[in-house]
Amino acid sequence: MLSPQLSKSLNKQIELEGFSSQYYLAMASWAETQGLNGVSAFLYHHSDEERLHMLKLIKFVNERGGHGVVPTLKQPPVTFKSVKAVFEEILKHEMSVTAEINHLVDATLKEKDYTTHNFLQWYVSEQIEEEALARQIVDKLKLIGSDKGGLYFFDRDLETMSNEAAANEQAKKKPQ
Ligand code: OFO
């Protein structure tokens, strides 16, 4: 059974994952309007993943006797300065999500709630991957600078990456 305090903190995390999904969805939509199909496919996929992170938390809270509350939709920004600005924002946002996950992990140890502690390890690993990927992309964009040709190839690479990720997910869904 979750303590009321942990239940409240996990619900805050549900809200944050929900906002991440909205935030990346807004970025995806903006990128699509800029003709950046690869960037937008990558961001639509990222937005879907954040929604799954939210769902995973809702189900866990409910299973442990709490109540996972569906958060209200907060309006994310509508336009963005550049692709580089988008990925810098993502990196900043992911770093703040990691900090929140770390607080949660701390709280589970203080309460000796080892089940929740164990559950959160998945989020700890996920954050390492997401931060690393965002950092890699920001570095690439720094190299590209204002080179339009470079941006074209970058967009194409992200499109390939998103198509591969979608194909892998489809393959996992197929019965063996
Ligand atoms: Fe939910 O993984 Fe990023 O924020």
PDB file of N, CA, C and O in Angstrom, residues 68-109:
ATOM      1  N   GLY A  68      -4.403   7.020  -9.344  1.00  0.00           N
ATOM      2  CA  GLY A  68      -3.677   7.796 -10.357  1.00  0.00           C
ATOM      3  C   GLY A  68      -4.627   8.790 -10.999  1.00  0.00           C
ATOM      4  O   GLY A  68      -5.610   8.408 -11.624  1.00  0.00           O
ATOM      5  N   VAL A  69      -4.322  10.065 -10.806  1.00  0.00           N
ATOM      6  CA  VAL A  69      -5.233  11.107 -11.296  1.00  0.00           C
ATOM      7  C   VAL A  69      -4.749  11.628 -12.662  1.00  0.00           C
ATOM      8  O   VAL A  69      -3.579  11.977 -12.825  1.00  0.00           O
ATOM      9  N   VAL A  70      -5.681  11.672 -13.611  1.00  0.00           N
ATOM     10  CA  VAL A  70      -5.353  12.190 -14.950  1.00  0.00           C
ATOM     11  C   VAL A  70      -5.249  13.715 -14.850  1.00  0.00           C
ATOM     12  O   VAL A  70      -6.188  14.379 -14.418  1.00  0.00           O
ATOM     13  N   PRO A  71      -4.091  14.289 -15.213  1.00  0.00           N
ATOM     14  CA  PRO A  71      -3.898  15.736 -15.021  1.00  0.00           C
ATOM     15  C   PRO A  71      -4.607  16.592 -16.076  1.00  0.00           C
ATOM     16  O   PRO A  71      -4.912  16.113 -17.165  1.00  0.00           O
ATOM     17  N   THR A  72      -4.817  17.849 -15.724  1.00  0.00           N
ATOM     18  CA  THR A  72      -5.384  18.785 -16.708  1.00  0.00           C
ATOM     19  C   THR A  72      -4.324  19.099 -17.760  1.00  0.00           C
ATOM     20  O   THR A  72      -3.131  19.055 -17.478  1.00  0.00           O
ATOM     21  N   LEU A  73      -4.779  19.444 -18.946  1.00  0.00           N
ATOM     22  CA  LEU A  73      -3.850  19.759 -20.030  1.00  0.00           C
ATOM     23  C   LEU A  73      -3.368  21.202 -19.882  1.00  0.00           C
ATOM     24  O   LEU A  73      -4.177  22.122 -19.816  1.00  0.00           O
ATOM     25  N   LYS A  74      -2.051  21.359 -19.791  1.00  0.00           N
ATOM     26  CA  LYS A  74      -1.477  22.705 -19.720  1.00  0.00           C
ATOM     27  C   LYS A  74      -1.014  23.069 -21.127  1.00  0.00           C
ATOM     28  O   LYS A  74      -0.442  22.245 -21.810  1.00  0.00           O
ATOM     29  N   GLN A  75      -1.285  24.293 -21.544  1.00  0.00           N
ATOM     30  CA  GLN A  75      -0.892  24.708 -22.909  1.00  0.00           C
ATOM     31  C   GLN A  75       0.639  24.834 -23.024  1.00  0.00           C
ATOM     32  O   GLN A  75       1.242  25.676 -22.348  1.00  0.00           O
ATOM     33  N   PRO A  76       1.255  24.012 -23.857  1.00  0.00           N
ATOM     34  CA  PRO A  76       2.698  24.181 -24.057  1.00  0.00           C
ATOM     35  C   PRO A  76       2.969  25.321 -25.042  1.00  0.00           C
ATOM     36  O   PRO A  76       2.024  25.821 -25.674  1.00  0.00           O
ATOM     37  N   PRO A  77       4.228  25.748 -25.221  1.00  0.00           N
ATOM     38  CA  PRO A  77       4.504  26.788 -26.221  1.00  0.00           C
ATOM     39  C   PRO A  77       4.035  26.355 -27.617  1.00  0.00           C
ATOM     40  O   PRO A  77       3.936  25.158 -27.888  1.00  0.00           O
ATOM     41  N   VAL A  78       3.755  27.325 -28.480  1.00  0.00           N
ATOM     42  CA  VAL A  78       3.214  27.019 -29.811  1.00  0.00           C
ATOM     43  C   VAL A  78       4.321  27.044 -30.864  1.00  0.00           C
ATOM     44  O   VAL A  78       4.353  26.209 -31.769  1.00  0.00           O
ATOM     45  N   THR A  79       5.218  28.034 -30.741  1.00  0.00           N
ATOM     46  CA  THR A  79       6.299  28.122 -31.730  1.00  0.00           C
ATOM     47  C   THR A  79       7.655  28.048 -31.024  1.00  0.00           C
ATOM     48  O   THR A  79       7.748  28.301 -29.815  1.00  0.00           O
ATOM     49  N   PHE A  80       8.661  27.727 -31.809  1.00  0.00           N
ATOM     50  CA  PHE A  80      10.005  27.563 -31.261  1.00  0.00           C
ATOM     51  C   PHE A  80      10.994  28.300 -32.169  1.00  0.00           C
ATOM     52  O   PHE A  80      10.732  28.447 -33.369  1.00  0.00           O
ATOM     53  N   LYS A  81      12.096  28.753 -31.571  1.00  0.00           N
ATOM     54  CA  LYS A  81      13.042  29.589 -32.305  1.00  0.00           C
ATOM     55  C   LYS A  81      13.756  28.841 -33.428  1.00  0.00           C
ATOM     56  O   LYS A  81      13.934  29.358 -34.522  1.00  0.00           O
ATOM     57  N   SER A  82      14.137  27.605 -33.153  1.00  0.00           N
ATOM     58  CA  SER A  82      14.901  26.821 -34.139  1.00  0.00           C
ATOM     59  C   SER A  82      14.911  25.363 -33.696  1.00  0.00           C
ATOM     60  O   SER A  82      14.498  25.051 -32.566  1.00  0.00           O
ATOM     61  N   VAL A  83      15.389  24.492 -34.577  1.00  0.00           N
ATOM     62  CA  VAL A  83      15.486  23.072 -34.217  1.00  0.00           C
ATOM     63  C   VAL A  83      16.464  22.912 -33.044  1.00  0.00           C
ATOM     64  O   VAL A  83      16.219  22.143 -32.113  1.00  0.00           O
ATOM     65  N   LYS A  84      17.551  23.678 -33.100  1.00  0.00           N
ATOM     66  CA  LYS A  84      18.537  23.587 -32.008  1.00  0.00           C
ATOM     67  C   LYS A  84      17.884  24.003 -30.680  1.00  0.00           C
ATOM     68  O   LYS A  84      18.076  23.343 -29.656  1.00  0.00           O
ATOM     69  N   ALA A  85      17.093  25.067 -30.726  1.00  0.00           N
ATOM     70  CA  ALA A  85      16.425  25.530 -29.505  1.00  0.00           C
ATOM     71  C   ALA A  85      15.485  24.442 -28.976  1.00  0.00           C
ATOM     72  O   ALA A  85      15.369  24.237 -27.758  1.00  0.00           O
ATOM     73  N   VAL A  86      14.823  23.726 -29.891  1.00  0.00           N
ATOM     74  CA  VAL A  86      13.906  22.653 -29.484  1.00  0.00           C
ATOM     75  C   VAL A  86      14.670  21.579 -28.701  1.00  0.00           C
ATOM     76  O   VAL A  86      14.281  21.183 -27.595  1.00  0.00           O
ATOM     77  N   PHE A  87      15.781  21.122 -29.269  1.00  0.00           N
ATOM     78  CA  PHE A  87      16.506  20.034 -28.605  1.00  0.00           C
ATOM     79  C   PHE A  87      17.226  20.506 -27.337  1.00  0.00           C
ATOM     80  O   PHE A  87      17.391  19.738 -26.391  1.00  0.00           O
ATOM     81  N   GLU A  88      17.603  21.789 -27.306  1.00  0.00           N
ATOM     82  CA  GLU A  88      18.178  22.306 -26.054  1.00  0.00           C
ATOM     83  C   GLU A  88      17.113  22.323 -24.964  1.00  0.00           C
ATOM     84  O   GLU A  88      17.387  21.998 -23.814  1.00  0.00           O
ATOM     85  N   GLU A  89      15.875  22.699 -25.354  1.00  0.00           N
ATOM     86  CA  GLU A  89      14.764  22.683 -24.407  1.00  0.00           C
ATOM     87  C   GLU A  89      14.504  21.268 -23.904  1.00  0.00           C
ATOM     88  O   GLU A  89      14.221  21.048 -22.730  1.00  0.00           O
ATOM     89  N   ILE A  90      14.558  20.303 -24.846  1.00  0.00           N
ATOM     90  CA  ILE A  90      14.311  18.904 -24.460  1.00  0.00           C
ATOM     91  C   ILE A  90      15.357  18.453 -23.434  1.00  0.00           C
ATOM     92  O   ILE A  90      15.015  17.865 -22.407  1.00  0.00           O
ATOM     93  N   LEU A  91      16.613  18.787 -23.715  1.00  0.00           N
ATOM     94  CA  LEU A  91      17.674  18.380 -22.787  1.00  0.00           C
ATOM     95  C   LEU A  91      17.436  19.002 -21.402  1.00  0.00           C
ATOM     96  O   LEU A  91      17.510  18.313 -20.384  1.00  0.00           O
ATOM     97  N   LYS A  92      17.113  20.297 -21.385  1.00  0.00           N
ATOM     98  CA  LYS A  92      16.865  20.987 -20.109  1.00  0.00           C
ATOM     99  C   LYS A  92      15.680  20.331 -19.377  1.00  0.00           C
ATOM    100  O   LYS A  92      15.740  20.064 -18.178  1.00  0.00           O
ATOM    101  N   HIS A  93      14.627  20.059 -20.151  1.00  0.00           N
ATOM    102  CA  HIS A  93      13.428  19.474 -19.559  1.00  0.00           C
ATOM    103  C   HIS A  93      13.722  18.076 -18.996  1.00  0.00           C
ATOM    104  O   HIS A  93      13.322  17.755 -17.878  1.00  0.00           O
ATOM    105  N   GLU A  94      14.450  17.279 -19.773  1.00  0.00           N
ATOM    106  CA  GLU A  94      14.762  15.918 -19.313  1.00  0.00           C
ATOM    107  C   GLU A  94      15.635  15.951 -18.056  1.00  0.00           C
ATOM    108  O   GLU A  94      15.481  15.106 -17.177  1.00  0.00           O
ATOM    109  N   MET A  95      16.534  16.932 -17.972  1.00  0.00           N
ATOM    110  CA  MET A  95      17.365  17.024 -16.776  1.00  0.00           C
ATOM    111  C   MET A  95      16.506  17.356 -15.556  1.00  0.00           C
ATOM    112  O   MET A  95      16.736  16.835 -14.462  1.00  0.00           O
ATOM    113  N   SER A  96      15.479  18.186 -15.763  1.00  0.00           N
ATOM    114  CA  SER A  96      14.617  18.506 -14.616  1.00  0.00           C
ATOM    115  C   SER A  96      13.745  17.294 -14.255  1.00  0.00           C
ATOM    116  O   SER A  96      13.479  17.048 -13.083  1.00  0.00           O
ATOM    117  N   VAL A  97      13.346  16.493 -15.263  1.00  0.00           N
ATOM    118  CA  VAL A  97      12.574  15.274 -14.968  1.00  0.00           C
ATOM    119  C   VAL A  97      13.451  14.300 -14.171  1.00  0.00           C
ATOM    120  O   VAL A  97      13.002  13.705 -13.188  1.00  0.00           O
ATOM    121  N   THR A  98      14.720  14.182 -14.564  1.00  0.00           N
ATOM    122  CA  THR A  98      15.638  13.289 -13.839  1.00  0.00           C
ATOM    123  C   THR A  98      15.731  13.717 -12.370  1.00  0.00           C
ATOM    124  O   THR A  98      15.698  12.879 -11.465  1.00  0.00           O
ATOM    125  N   ALA A  99      15.824  15.035 -12.145  1.00  0.00           N
ATOM    126  CA  ALA A  99      15.921  15.530 -10.769  1.00  0.00           C
ATOM    127  C   ALA A  99      14.673  15.131  -9.979  1.00  0.00           C
ATOM    128  O   ALA A  99      14.760  14.710  -8.811  1.00  0.00           O
ATOM    129  N   GLU A 100      13.501  15.212 -10.606  1.00  0.00           N
ATOM    130  CA  GLU A 100      12.254  14.828  -9.923  1.00  0.00           C
ATOM    131  C   GLU A 100      12.232  13.332  -9.617  1.00  0.00           C
ATOM    132  O   GLU A 100      11.794  12.913  -8.540  1.00  0.00           O
ATOM    133  N   ILE A 101      12.689  12.529 -10.574  1.00  0.00           N
ATOM    134  CA  ILE A 101      12.733  11.072 -10.343  1.00  0.00           C
ATOM    135  C   ILE A 101      13.673  10.772  -9.172  1.00  0.00           C
ATOM    136  O   ILE A 101      13.356   9.965  -8.293  1.00  0.00           O
ATOM    137  N   ASN A 102      14.812  11.469  -9.145  1.00  0.00           N
ATOM    138  CA  ASN A 102      15.753  11.240  -8.042  1.00  0.00           C
ATOM    139  C   ASN A 102      15.130  11.599  -6.687  1.00  0.00           C
ATOM    140  O   ASN A 102      15.331  10.893  -5.705  1.00  0.00           O
ATOM    141  N   HIS A 103      14.342  12.674  -6.631  1.00  0.00           N
ATOM    142  CA  HIS A 103      13.655  13.026  -5.373  1.00  0.00           C
ATOM    143  C   HIS A 103      12.705  11.918  -4.963  1.00  0.00           C
ATOM    144  O   HIS A 103      12.597  11.564  -3.792  1.00  0.00           O
ATOM    145  N   LEU A 104      12.005  11.378  -5.975  1.00  0.00           N
ATOM    146  CA  LEU A 104      11.055  10.291  -5.691  1.00  0.00           C
ATOM    147  C   LEU A 104      11.784   9.070  -5.135  1.00  0.00           C
ATOM    148  O   LEU A 104      11.319   8.448  -4.169  1.00  0.00           O
ATOM    149  N   VAL A 105      12.903   8.742  -5.763  1.00  0.00           N
ATOM    150  CA  VAL A 105      13.677   7.573  -5.308  1.00  0.00           C
ATOM    151  C   VAL A 105      14.117   7.804  -3.855  1.00  0.00           C
ATOM    152  O   VAL A 105      13.990   6.912  -3.005  1.00  0.00           O
ATOM    153  N   ASP A 106      14.589   9.006  -3.562  1.00  0.00           N
ATOM    154  CA  ASP A 106      14.972   9.367  -2.189  1.00  0.00           C
ATOM    155  C   ASP A 106      13.826   9.154  -1.216  1.00  0.00           C
ATOM    156  O   ASP A 106      14.004   8.578  -0.146  1.00  0.00           O
ATOM    157  N   ALA A 107      12.645   9.619  -1.625  1.00  0.00           N
ATOM    158  CA  ALA A 107      11.468   9.525  -0.754  1.00  0.00           C
ATOM    159  C   ALA A 107      11.114   8.055  -0.476  1.00  0.00           C
ATOM    160  O   ALA A 107      10.733   7.706   0.644  1.00  0.00           O
ATOM    161  N   THR A 108      11.261   7.186  -1.491  1.00  0.00           N
ATOM    162  CA  THR A 108      10.919   5.769  -1.269  1.00  0.00           C
ATOM    163  C   THR A 108      11.895   5.145  -0.269  1.00  0.00           C
ATOM    164  O   THR A 108      11.500   4.310   0.543  1.00  0.00           O
ATOM    165  N   LEU A 109      13.148   5.569  -0.322  1.00  0.00           N
ATOM    166  CA  LEU A 109      14.128   5.011   0.627  1.00  0.00           C
ATOM    167  C   LEU A 109      13.811   5.488   2.048  1.00  0.00           C
ATOM    168  O   LEU A 109      13.889   4.714   2.993  1.00  0.00           O
TER     169      LEU A 109
END
